[in-house]
């Protein structure tokens, strides 16, 4: 209230000038707090009603107290719901979405002025696919979205949800071993060699040992080859094939505070 009163005083009672004054003040506050850590916040995933477009958004703030603030959480939900309609395809497009006549960035600055903490949209991810699903872990600190190649019945929908939970729990690096970035593969091979070297293995055996460790890495870190957390007698690949032989994962995104 005092900020609004001061803005009107500074602007000679001109409402529009007072709004501009507050916006500039918000930019100054944001600049002053730019070097502060903003590791708390909310991660929220959602899909459109047709389940063909999903987003995963992380909005950071400085304290857990603000992360639990109703106005902050309402803002995050509002921008996520708006993205279901406008379907931005980049963080820049997301920040420039029209929200109540002004951009997401401008509305965020208003909240910075009001609450007085550094806030930022740290991540915006989306997936478009014939079917998408979203999973929000309790507490809104972790969320996932997953895309699939086809729609299905209730069993397929349940399987999709189980896969989204698997991604949350097991944090795979890729869908399958052929999708793993070559830099990660090279790094794992070098780590495997060094571990074997430190264990005193012969130099001429290091490559073979490292490749064996790489296969274990693929088993543990690629979604289709991971053991299904609900039934470790089968892999995710086997679980999906048992549900629908044609069902495939096309993409997934996982966001977690502090990760």
Tab-separated table of C-alpha atoms in Angstrom:
chain	number	residue	atom	x	y	z
A	1	UNK	CA	0.000	0.000	0.000
A	2	UNK	CA	2.827	2.402	0.884
A	3	UNK	CA	4.569	1.661	-2.417
A	4	UNK	CA	1.378	2.525	-4.314
A	5	UNK	CA	0.888	5.689	-2.282
A	6	UNK	CA	4.496	6.775	-2.873
A	7	UNK	CA	4.158	6.017	-6.589
A	8	UNK	CA	1.080	8.251	-6.843
A	9	UNK	CA	2.847	11.001	-4.898
A	10	UNK	CA	5.901	10.774	-7.156
A	11	UNK	CA	3.661	10.874	-10.235
A	12	UNK	CA	1.479	13.777	-9.134
A	13	UNK	CA	-1.582	11.569	-8.892
A	14	UNK	CA	-1.262	10.323	-12.499
A	15	UNK	CA	-2.313	6.652	-12.407
A	16	UNK	CA	-0.485	5.602	-15.592
A	17	UNK	CA	2.725	7.325	-14.507
A	18	UNK	CA	2.424	5.656	-11.090
A	19	UNK	CA	2.263	2.238	-12.766
A	20	UNK	CA	5.357	3.076	-14.820
A	21	UNK	CA	7.095	4.227	-11.625
A	22	UNK	CA	6.361	0.879	-9.952
A	23	UNK	CA	7.579	-1.057	-12.996
A	24	UNK	CA	10.875	0.819	-12.971
A	25	UNK	CA	11.158	0.202	-9.243
A	26	UNK	CA	10.642	-3.495	-9.910
A	27	UNK	CA	13.497	-3.482	-12.413
A	28	UNK	CA	15.750	-1.807	-9.837
A	29	UNK	CA	14.800	-4.342	-7.165
A	30	UNK	CA	15.451	-7.197	-9.587
A	31	UNK	CA	18.848	-5.729	-10.509
A	32	UNK	CA	19.828	-5.337	-6.839
A	33	UNK	CA	18.910	-8.950	-6.092
A	34	UNK	CA	20.359	-10.432	-9.279
A	35	UNK	CA	23.388	-11.874	-7.492
A	36	UNK	CA	21.279	-13.610	-4.826
A	37	UNK	CA	20.622	-17.344	-4.907
A	38	UNK	CA	17.107	-18.341	-5.939
A	39	UNK	CA	17.050	-22.088	-5.326
A	40	UNK	CA	13.537	-22.431	-3.920
A	41	UNK	CA	10.338	-22.202	-5.915
A	42	UNK	CA	7.771	-24.323	-7.716
A	43	UNK	CA	7.987	-26.909	-10.482
A	44	UNK	CA	4.676	-27.507	-12.225
A	45	UNK	CA	3.727	-29.717	-15.174
A	46	UNK	CA	0.422	-29.878	-17.039
A	47	UNK	CA	-1.211	-31.058	-20.256
A	48	UNK	CA	-3.903	-29.540	-22.428
A	49	UNK	CA	-7.380	-31.174	-22.363
A	50	UNK	CA	-6.603	-33.132	-25.550
A	51	UNK	CA	-3.384	-34.533	-24.006
A	52	UNK	CA	-1.373	-33.563	-27.081
A	53	UNK	CA	0.693	-30.717	-25.553
A	54	UNK	CA	2.475	-30.726	-22.191
A	55	UNK	CA	4.624	-28.185	-20.387
A	56	UNK	CA	6.985	-28.347	-17.437
A	57	UNK	CA	7.860	-25.034	-15.775
A	58	UNK	CA	10.238	-24.097	-12.957
A	59	UNK	CA	9.853	-20.695	-11.298
A	60	UNK	CA	12.503	-19.902	-8.679
A	61	UNK	CA	12.459	-17.626	-5.658
A	62	UNK	CA	14.819	-17.103	-2.726
A	63	UNK	CA	12.970	-18.692	0.181
A	64	UNK	CA	10.695	-21.622	0.916
A	65	UNK	CA	8.372	-19.158	2.647
A	66	UNK	CA	7.696	-17.367	-0.658
A	67	UNK	CA	7.506	-20.665	-2.547
A	68	UNK	CA	4.530	-21.523	-0.330
A	69	UNK	CA	2.982	-18.068	-0.709
A	70	UNK	CA	-0.492	-18.327	-2.268
A	71	UNK	CA	0.032	-15.413	-4.634
A	72	UNK	CA	3.311	-16.878	-5.911
A	73	UNK	CA	1.775	-20.332	-6.465
A	74	UNK	CA	-1.289	-18.785	-8.139
A	75	UNK	CA	1.010	-16.913	-10.532
A	76	UNK	CA	2.834	-20.114	-11.477
A	77	UNK	CA	-0.428	-21.945	-12.098
A	78	UNK	CA	-1.747	-19.043	-14.143
A	79	UNK	CA	1.226	-18.955	-16.497
A	80	UNK	CA	1.176	-22.728	-16.884
A	81	UNK	CA	-2.543	-22.662	-17.730
A	82	UNK	CA	-1.951	-19.834	-20.208
A	83	UNK	CA	0.784	-21.836	-21.942
A	84	UNK	CA	-1.750	-24.622	-22.539
A	85	UNK	CA	-3.656	-22.175	-24.743
A	86	UNK	CA	-0.857	-20.267	-26.490
A	87	UNK	CA	1.618	-23.198	-26.725
A	88	UNK	CA	4.915	-21.269	-26.705
A	89	UNK	CA	7.815	-23.178	-28.266
A	90	UNK	CA	10.672	-21.526	-26.361
A	91	UNK	CA	11.410	-19.848	-23.047
A	92	UNK	CA	11.539	-16.491	-24.828
A	93	UNK	CA	8.062	-17.014	-26.304
A	94	UNK	CA	6.847	-18.127	-22.896
A	95	UNK	CA	8.174	-14.977	-21.190
A	96	UNK	CA	6.468	-12.788	-23.798
A	97	UNK	CA	3.073	-14.514	-23.565
A	98	UNK	CA	0.153	-12.157	-23.130
A	99	UNK	CA	-1.063	-12.551	-19.564
A	100	UNK	CA	-3.866	-10.175	-18.486
A	101	UNK	CA	-2.826	-7.685	-21.146
A	102	UNK	CA	0.880	-7.727	-20.268
A	103	UNK	CA	3.720	-10.194	-20.663
A	104	UNK	CA	4.699	-12.925	-18.212
A	105	UNK	CA	7.954	-11.031	-17.611
A	106	UNK	CA	6.102	-7.828	-16.694
A	107	UNK	CA	3.741	-9.677	-14.365
A	108	UNK	CA	6.717	-11.378	-12.737
A	109	UNK	CA	8.345	-7.989	-12.098
A	110	UNK	CA	5.122	-6.826	-10.439
A	111	UNK	CA	5.378	-9.802	-8.087
A	112	UNK	CA	9.040	-9.007	-7.360
A	113	UNK	CA	8.029	-5.487	-6.318
A	114	UNK	CA	5.198	-6.758	-4.166
A	115	UNK	CA	7.029	-9.597	-2.414
A	116	UNK	CA	10.579	-8.237	-2.518
A	117	UNK	CA	12.461	-11.400	-3.519
A	118	UNK	CA	14.403	-12.383	-6.599
A	119	UNK	CA	12.196	-14.477	-8.875
A	120	UNK	CA	12.872	-15.999	-12.265
A	121	UNK	CA	11.441	-18.521	-14.685
A	122	UNK	CA	14.433	-20.843	-14.706
A	123	UNK	CA	13.116	-23.495	-17.112
A	124	UNK	CA	10.328	-23.962	-19.615
A	125	UNK	CA	10.027	-27.346	-21.333
A	126	UNK	CA	7.307	-28.638	-23.644
A	127	UNK	CA	6.396	-31.790	-25.546
A	128	UNK	CA	3.975	-32.196	-28.444
A	129	UNK	CA	2.946	-35.761	-29.282
A	130	UNK	CA	-0.103	-37.906	-30.153
A	131	UNK	CA	-0.409	-38.455	-26.390
A	132	UNK	CA	1.309	-36.700	-23.488
A	133	UNK	CA	1.101	-37.094	-19.739
A	134	UNK	CA	2.323	-35.067	-16.767
A	135	UNK	CA	3.301	-36.009	-13.239
A	136	UNK	CA	3.699	-33.592	-10.333
A	137	UNK	CA	5.450	-34.984	-7.287
A	138	UNK	CA	4.112	-34.019	-3.875
A	139	UNK	CA	5.390	-30.591	-2.795
A	140	UNK	CA	5.851	-29.240	-6.346
A	141	UNK	CA	9.645	-29.586	-6.277
A	142	UNK	CA	9.782	-32.225	-9.027
A	143	UNK	CA	7.691	-32.787	-12.152
A	144	UNK	CA	7.889	-34.734	-15.403
A	145	UNK	CA	6.202	-34.785	-18.794
A	146	UNK	CA	6.319	-37.689	-21.255
A	147	UNK	CA	5.264	-38.013	-24.900
A	148	UNK	CA	4.025	-41.182	-26.596
A	149	UNK	CA	3.494	-42.208	-30.215
A	150	UNK	CA	-0.188	-43.106	-29.889
A	151	UNK	CA	-3.315	-42.740	-27.819
A	152	UNK	CA	-5.011	-45.651	-26.145
A	153	UNK	CA	-7.513	-46.942	-23.631
A	154	UNK	CA	-7.454	-46.745	-19.854
A	155	UNK	CA	-4.635	-49.298	-19.603
A	156	UNK	CA	-2.462	-47.203	-21.926
A	157	UNK	CA	-3.245	-44.049	-19.968
A	158	UNK	CA	-2.300	-45.777	-16.723
A	159	UNK	CA	0.928	-47.078	-18.275
A	160	UNK	CA	1.778	-43.552	-19.437
A	161	UNK	CA	1.293	-42.271	-15.891
A	162	UNK	CA	3.514	-45.050	-14.523
A	163	UNK	CA	6.266	-44.100	-16.989
A	164	UNK	CA	6.047	-40.439	-15.953
A	165	UNK	CA	6.501	-41.551	-12.327
A	166	UNK	CA	9.439	-43.743	-13.393
A	167	UNK	CA	11.143	-40.731	-14.958
A	168	UNK	CA	10.628	-38.804	-11.726
A	169	UNK	CA	12.021	-41.596	-9.551
A	170	UNK	CA	14.923	-42.856	-11.675
A	171	UNK	CA	16.053	-39.756	-13.613
A	172	UNK	CA	17.076	-41.432	-16.894
A	173	UNK	CA	19.484	-39.599	-19.196
A	174	UNK	CA	17.815	-40.774	-22.430
A	175	UNK	CA	14.979	-42.919	-23.784
A	176	UNK	CA	17.227	-45.743	-25.021
A	177	UNK	CA	20.950	-46.423	-25.307
A	178	UNK	CA	21.069	-45.182	-28.921
A	179	UNK	CA	19.768	-41.811	-27.704
A	180	UNK	CA	22.577	-41.203	-25.198
A	181	UNK	CA	24.814	-38.277	-26.130
A	182	UNK	CA	28.227	-39.399	-27.374
A	183	UNK	CA	29.947	-37.078	-24.881
A	184	UNK	CA	28.246	-38.931	-22.026
A	185	UNK	CA	29.290	-42.285	-23.504
A	186	UNK	CA	32.910	-41.160	-23.868
A	187	UNK	CA	32.888	-39.835	-20.315
A	188	UNK	CA	31.499	-43.093	-18.915
A	189	UNK	CA	34.144	-45.108	-20.799
A	190	UNK	CA	36.934	-42.946	-19.385
A	191	UNK	CA	35.478	-43.229	-15.873
A	192	UNK	CA	35.246	-47.009	-16.289
A	193	UNK	CA	38.865	-47.224	-17.439
A	194	UNK	CA	40.114	-45.126	-14.552
A	195	UNK	CA	38.149	-47.162	-12.015
A	196	UNK	CA	39.576	-50.393	-13.442
A	197	UNK	CA	43.081	-48.892	-13.460
A	198	UNK	CA	42.777	-47.951	-9.800
A	199	UNK	CA	41.621	-51.497	-9.040
A	200	UNK	CA	44.903	-52.741	-10.518
A	201	UNK	CA	43.482	-54.306	-13.673
A	202	UNK	CA	45.875	-54.945	-16.602
A	203	UNK	CA	46.154	-52.053	-19.067
A	204	UNK	CA	45.155	-54.259	-22.008
A	205	UNK	CA	41.879	-55.146	-20.216
A	206	UNK	CA	40.761	-51.597	-19.404
A	207	UNK	CA	38.748	-51.045	-22.599
A	208	UNK	CA	36.810	-54.308	-22.216
A	209	UNK	CA	36.089	-53.634	-18.543
A	210	UNK	CA	34.987	-50.086	-19.323
A	211	UNK	CA	32.573	-51.325	-22.009
A	212	UNK	CA	31.078	-53.734	-19.479
A	213	UNK	CA	30.544	-50.837	-17.087
A	214	UNK	CA	29.024	-48.844	-19.954
A	215	UNK	CA	26.429	-51.561	-20.524
A	216	UNK	CA	25.509	-51.375	-16.846
A	217	UNK	CA	25.212	-47.613	-17.231
A	218	UNK	CA	22.796	-48.089	-20.156
A	219	UNK	CA	20.774	-50.524	-18.024
A	220	UNK	CA	20.552	-48.138	-15.077
A	221	UNK	CA	20.308	-44.791	-16.887
A	222	UNK	CA	18.223	-45.246	-20.033
A	223	UNK	CA	14.468	-45.314	-19.578
A	224	UNK	CA	13.570	-48.329	-21.718
A	225	UNK	CA	16.244	-50.508	-20.098
A	226	UNK	CA	15.650	-49.525	-16.474
A	227	UNK	CA	13.916	-51.930	-14.131
A	228	UNK	CA	10.318	-50.856	-13.632
A	229	UNK	CA	10.139	-49.408	-10.111
A	230	UNK	CA	6.693	-50.969	-9.505
A	231	UNK	CA	7.861	-54.436	-10.635
A	232	UNK	CA	11.615	-54.983	-10.925
A	233	UNK	CA	11.125	-58.328	-12.654
A	234	UNK	CA	10.588	-56.422	-15.909
A	235	UNK	CA	12.090	-53.431	-17.687
A	236	UNK	CA	10.130	-50.407	-18.827
A	237	UNK	CA	10.383	-51.773	-22.376
A	238	UNK	CA	8.775	-55.042	-21.273
A	239	UNK	CA	6.148	-53.198	-19.245
A	240	UNK	CA	5.091	-51.094	-22.250
A	241	UNK	CA	5.107	-54.069	-24.614
A	242	UNK	CA	2.845	-55.966	-22.224
A	243	UNK	CA	0.427	-53.009	-22.264
A	244	UNK	CA	0.502	-52.288	-26.002
A	245	UNK	CA	3.179	-53.661	-28.346
A	246	UNK	CA	3.058	-50.503	-30.465
A	247	UNK	CA	3.321	-48.026	-27.576
A	248	UNK	CA	6.595	-46.029	-27.632
A	249	UNK	CA	8.012	-43.128	-25.652
A	250	UNK	CA	8.878	-40.245	-27.984
A	251	UNK	CA	10.274	-37.748	-25.454
A	252	UNK	CA	10.450	-36.899	-21.765
A	253	UNK	CA	11.398	-33.869	-19.661
A	254	UNK	CA	12.216	-33.816	-15.944
A	255	UNK	CA	12.693	-30.746	-13.753
A	256	UNK	CA	13.712	-30.751	-10.107
A	257	UNK	CA	14.529	-27.891	-7.756
A	258	UNK	CA	18.207	-27.832	-6.866
A	259	UNK	CA	19.182	-30.343	-9.543
